[in-house]
Structures are given as C-alpha cells and as structure tokens.
PDB file of C-alpha atoms in Angstrom:
ATOM      1  CA  MET U   1      -1.458  -7.332  42.268  1.00 37.00           C
ATOM      2  CA  ARG U   2      -2.654  -8.965  39.067  1.00 41.00           C
ATOM      3  CA  TYR U   3      -1.135  -8.165  35.705  1.00 39.00           C
ATOM      4  CA  ASN U   4      -3.526  -6.468  33.299  1.00 46.00           C
ATOM      5  CA  ARG U   5      -2.587  -7.116  29.675  1.00 45.00           C
ATOM      6  CA  HIS U   6      -4.226  -3.825  28.694  1.00 52.00           C
ATOM      7  CA  ASP U   7      -1.765  -1.839  30.823  1.00 58.00           C
ATOM      8  CA  TYR U   8       1.042  -0.835  28.483  1.00 64.00           C
ATOM      9  CA  PHE U   9       4.495   0.503  29.288  1.00 81.00           C
ATOM     10  CA  ARG U  10       4.501   4.216  28.421  1.00 86.00           C
ATOM     11  CA  TYR U  11       7.524   6.141  27.186  1.00 90.00           C
ATOM     12  CA  SER U  12       7.412   9.920  27.767  1.00 91.00           C
ATOM     13  CA  PHE U  13       9.404  12.142  25.438  1.00 92.00           C
ATOM     14  CA  ASN U  14      11.473  15.036  26.826  1.00 88.00           C
ATOM     15  CA  SER U  15      11.223  16.756  23.444  1.00 89.00           C
ATOM     16  CA  TYR U  16       7.809  16.056  21.991  1.00 92.00           C
ATOM     17  CA  ILE U  17       7.576  14.230  18.667  1.00 95.00           C
ATOM     18  CA  PRO U  18       5.919  16.224  15.845  1.00 97.00           C
ATOM     19  CA  ALA U  19       3.051  14.386  14.179  1.00 97.00           C
ATOM     20  CA  THR U  20       0.125  14.928  11.861  1.00 97.00           C
ATOM     21  CA  PHE U  21      -3.346  13.453  11.787  1.00 94.00           C
ATOM     22  CA  ARG U  22      -6.281  13.187   9.460  1.00 92.00           C
ATOM     23  CA  ILE U  23      -9.880  12.445  10.332  1.00 89.00           C
ATOM     24  CA  GLN U  24     -11.449   9.555   8.448  1.00 86.00           C
ATOM     25  CA  LEU U  25     -15.147   8.859   8.280  1.00 80.00           C
ATOM     26  CA  LYS U  26     -15.555   5.157   8.934  1.00 69.00           C
ATOM     27  CA  ASN U  27     -16.523   3.103   5.879  1.00 66.00           C
ATOM     28  CA  GLU U  28     -14.903   5.760   3.664  1.00 62.00           C
ATOM     29  CA  GLU U  29     -11.230   4.761   3.636  1.00 64.00           C
ATOM     30  CA  LYS U  30     -10.194   7.141   0.865  1.00 68.00           C
ATOM     31  CA  ASN U  31     -12.038  10.151   2.296  1.00 76.00           C
ATOM     32  CA  LEU U  32      -9.583  11.811   4.698  1.00 79.00           C
ATOM     33  CA  SER U  33      -9.711  15.351   6.069  1.00 83.00           C
ATOM     34  CA  ASN U  34      -6.993  17.929   5.646  1.00 85.00           C
ATOM     35  CA  GLU U  35      -3.910  17.404   7.744  1.00 91.00           C
ATOM     36  CA  GLY U  36      -3.819  18.629  11.341  1.00 93.00           C
ATOM     37  CA  ARG U  37      -0.653  19.116  13.373  1.00 96.00           C
ATOM     38  CA  CYS U  38      -0.003  17.746  16.842  1.00 97.00           C
ATOM     39  CA  GLU U  39       2.819  16.717  19.164  1.00 97.00           C
ATOM     40  CA  ILE U  40       3.191  13.316  20.794  1.00 97.00           C
ATOM     41  CA  LEU U  41       3.787  13.533  24.548  1.00 96.00           C
ATOM     42  CA  ASP U  42       4.137   9.809  25.243  1.00 95.00           C
ATOM     43  CA  ILE U  43       3.691   6.470  23.536  1.00 94.00           C
ATOM     44  CA  SER U  44       3.068   2.814  24.263  1.00 90.00           C
ATOM     45  CA  THR U  45       2.535  -0.185  22.015  1.00 86.00           C
ATOM     46  CA  GLY U  46      -1.213   0.414  22.364  1.00 89.00           C
ATOM     47  CA  GLY U  47      -1.500   4.143  21.768  1.00 93.00           C
ATOM     48  CA  VAL U  48      -0.201   7.668  22.261  1.00 95.00           C
ATOM     49  CA  LYS U  49      -1.007  10.826  24.156  1.00 96.00           C
ATOM     50  CA  PHE U  50      -0.837  13.902  21.950  1.00 97.00           C
ATOM     51  CA  VAL U  51      -1.631  17.601  22.164  1.00 97.00           C
ATOM     52  CA  THR U  52      -3.121  19.908  19.525  1.00 96.00           C
ATOM     53  CA  HIS U  53      -5.067  23.149  19.420  1.00 95.00           C
ATOM     54  CA  LEU U  54      -7.921  21.460  17.504  1.00 93.00           C
ATOM     55  CA  ASP U  55     -11.070  20.169  19.240  1.00 92.00           C
ATOM     56  CA  LEU U  56     -11.615  16.593  17.997  1.00 89.00           C
ATOM     57  CA  PRO U  57     -14.513  14.176  18.539  1.00 83.00           C
ATOM     58  CA  VAL U  58     -14.053  11.520  21.228  1.00 86.00           C
ATOM     59  CA  ARG U  59     -15.197   7.883  20.966  1.00 75.00           C
ATOM     60  CA  SER U  60     -17.287   8.518  17.887  1.00 75.00           C
ATOM     61  CA  GLU U  61     -18.556   5.411  16.117  1.00 74.00           C
ATOM     62  CA  MET U  62     -18.423   7.260  12.799  1.00 76.00           C
ATOM     63  CA  VAL U  63     -14.931   8.788  12.996  1.00 82.00           C
ATOM     64  CA  ALA U  64     -11.435   7.309  13.048  1.00 88.00           C
ATOM     65  CA  LEU U  65      -8.098   9.098  13.153  1.00 91.00           C
ATOM     66  CA  GLN U  66      -5.034   8.389  11.037  1.00 92.00           C
ATOM     67  CA  LEU U  67      -1.902   9.441  12.941  1.00 95.00           C
ATOM     68  CA  GLU U  68       1.440   9.872  11.162  1.00 96.00           C
ATOM     69  CA  PHE U  69       4.793  10.286  12.922  1.00 96.00           C
ATOM     70  CA  THR U  70       8.426   9.183  12.997  1.00 95.00           C
ATOM     71  CA  ILE U  71      10.248   8.436  16.252  1.00 94.00           C
ATOM     72  CA  VAL U  72      13.768   7.938  14.835  1.00 92.00           C
ATOM     73  CA  LYS U  73      13.796   6.411  11.335  1.00 91.00           C
ATOM     74  CA  HIS U  74      10.650   4.406  10.683  1.00 91.00           C
ATOM     75  CA  PRO U  75       7.572   6.406   9.561  1.00 94.00           C
ATOM     76  CA  PHE U  76       4.327   5.259  11.177  1.00 94.00           C
ATOM     77  CA  GLU U  77       0.833   5.684   9.737  1.00 93.00           C
ATOM     78  CA  ILE U  78      -1.583   4.281  12.294  1.00 93.00           C
ATOM     79  CA  LEU U  79      -5.365   4.168  12.254  1.00 91.00           C
ATOM     80  CA  GLY U  80      -7.220   4.291  15.561  1.00 91.00           C
ATOM     81  CA  ASN U  81      -9.649   6.202  17.774  1.00 91.00           C
ATOM     82  CA  VAL U  82      -9.573   9.054  20.246  1.00 93.00           C
ATOM     83  CA  ALA U  83     -10.319   7.500  23.648  1.00 92.00           C
ATOM     84  CA  TRP U  84     -10.329  10.611  25.834  1.00 94.00           C
ATOM     85  CA  LYS U  85      -9.842  14.385  25.733  1.00 95.00           C
ATOM     86  CA  LYS U  86      -8.642  16.924  28.317  1.00 95.00           C
ATOM     87  CA  GLU U  87      -8.620  20.677  27.781  1.00 95.00           C
ATOM     88  CA  THR U  88      -5.365  22.389  28.821  1.00 92.00           C
ATOM     89  CA  GLU U  89      -3.918  25.877  28.597  1.00 91.00           C
ATOM     90  CA  PHE U  90      -2.069  24.778  25.406  1.00 84.00           C
ATOM     91  CA  GLY U  91      -5.087  23.301  23.639  1.00 93.00           C
ATOM     92  CA  PHE U  92      -6.366  19.759  24.030  1.00 97.00           C
ATOM     93  CA  GLU U  93      -4.632  16.574  25.165  1.00 96.00           C
ATOM     94  CA  TYR U  94      -5.922  13.325  23.675  1.00 96.00           C
ATOM     95  CA  GLY U  95      -5.519   9.643  24.338  1.00 95.00           C
ATOM     96  CA  PHE U  96      -5.292   7.835  21.003  1.00 94.00           C
ATOM     97  CA  GLU U  97      -5.797   4.050  20.886  1.00 92.00           C
ATOM     98  CA  PHE U  98      -4.281   2.120  18.008  1.00 91.00           C
ATOM     99  CA  GLY U  99      -6.789   0.067  16.029  1.00 85.00           C
ATOM    100  CA  GLU U 100      -6.862  -3.651  16.782  1.00 80.00           C
ATOM    101  CA  ASP U 101      -5.524  -4.545  13.349  1.00 75.00           C
ATOM    102  CA  GLN U 102      -2.523  -2.194  13.661  1.00 74.00           C
ATOM    103  CA  ASN U 103       0.398  -4.560  14.314  1.00 80.00           C
ATOM    104  CA  VAL U 104       3.085  -2.046  15.276  1.00 85.00           C
ATOM    105  CA  ASP U 105       4.200  -3.328  18.705  1.00 83.00           C
ATOM    106  CA  THR U 106       7.609  -4.610  17.607  1.00 85.00           C
ATOM    107  CA  LEU U 107       8.374  -1.612  15.388  1.00 88.00           C
ATOM    108  CA  ILE U 108       7.498   0.882  18.132  1.00 89.00           C
ATOM    109  CA  THR U 109       9.608  -1.012  20.670  1.00 87.00           C
ATOM    110  CA  GLU U 110      12.596  -1.032  18.298  1.00 89.00           C
ATOM    111  CA  GLU U 111      12.202   2.672  17.515  1.00 90.00           C
ATOM    112  CA  LEU U 112      12.003   3.506  21.227  1.00 90.00           C
ATOM    113  CA  LYS U 113      15.233   1.568  21.843  1.00 89.00           C
ATOM    114  CA  HIS U 114      16.948   3.603  19.105  1.00 89.00           C
ATOM    115  CA  HIS U 115      15.488   6.821  20.508  1.00 89.00           C
ATOM    116  CA  ALA U 116      16.642   6.028  24.077  1.00 88.00           C
ATOM    117  CA  ARG U 117      20.179   5.259  22.836  1.00 88.00           C
ATOM    118  CA  LYS U 118      20.237   8.503  20.874  1.00 86.00           C
ATOM    119  CA  VAL U 119      19.094  10.520  23.910  1.00 84.00           C
ATOM    120  CA  LYS U 120      21.686   8.815  26.139  1.00 84.00           C
ATOM    121  CA  GLU U 121      24.467   9.633  23.646  1.00 84.00           C
ATOM    122  CA  THR U 122      23.592  13.344  23.734  1.00 80.00           C
ATOM    123  CA  GLU U 123      23.607  13.548  27.550  1.00 73.00           C
TER     124      GLU U 123
END
C-alpha cells in the first residue's frame, strides 16, 4: 500500500474540546460573523471534525471559517474551510480543513502529546 501524504493521523478526544468559530467572507479579513459554539471530536495536523447545531455552508468559494480552541495550553486561531457536512441527531458534524498557510503542525503535535500525558495521568 502506498503512503498518501494527505492522510493525516487523527486523534479522537474522549471528552470533546470546546471551540468557537466565526464565518469570514473571503477578501474581507476584518469582517467576521458573531461567534458560534462547537465541540471538536477529533483532530489531525490538517484539520478537525467538529459538531454544532448550526447549519454552515460547505466548500463555498466565498466563505472561510476561523476556528478557535485550546487543547491544553496553547490557544489556536486557525483559518480554513468546511470540507464536508453530515447531519446527526445532535446537529451537524463538519470536516474542517486548515488553510494551506496555517503552519500549526508542530504546535498541534506538541499539544496532543501534553493532552495524552494528562489523560494517562488521570486514568
């Protein structure tokens, strides 16, 4: 089997991570929507899966999403796009892809290491 560099390791959280998001019209960096709440189900260095009760646009050329969350200590504010949507009994699940210029790989990996250690200590 060939390695696909677009396949990322995914870390699923037992207790979901609270997060917020804002919708940004592309080409209008300072024009963000009101804050929406969501919970992160899993994360990789390329994106997250989150759930919210709000119905968001998918793969829109005119809309980007700014996602804000903290795994352990480091606050993240990442711009990207909604790649897919699935309706569930709890609202909507979304796949969120980090923007290409969002260099957060190392920080996310370090935060996940801290998170895993913290979870192991409480077991």
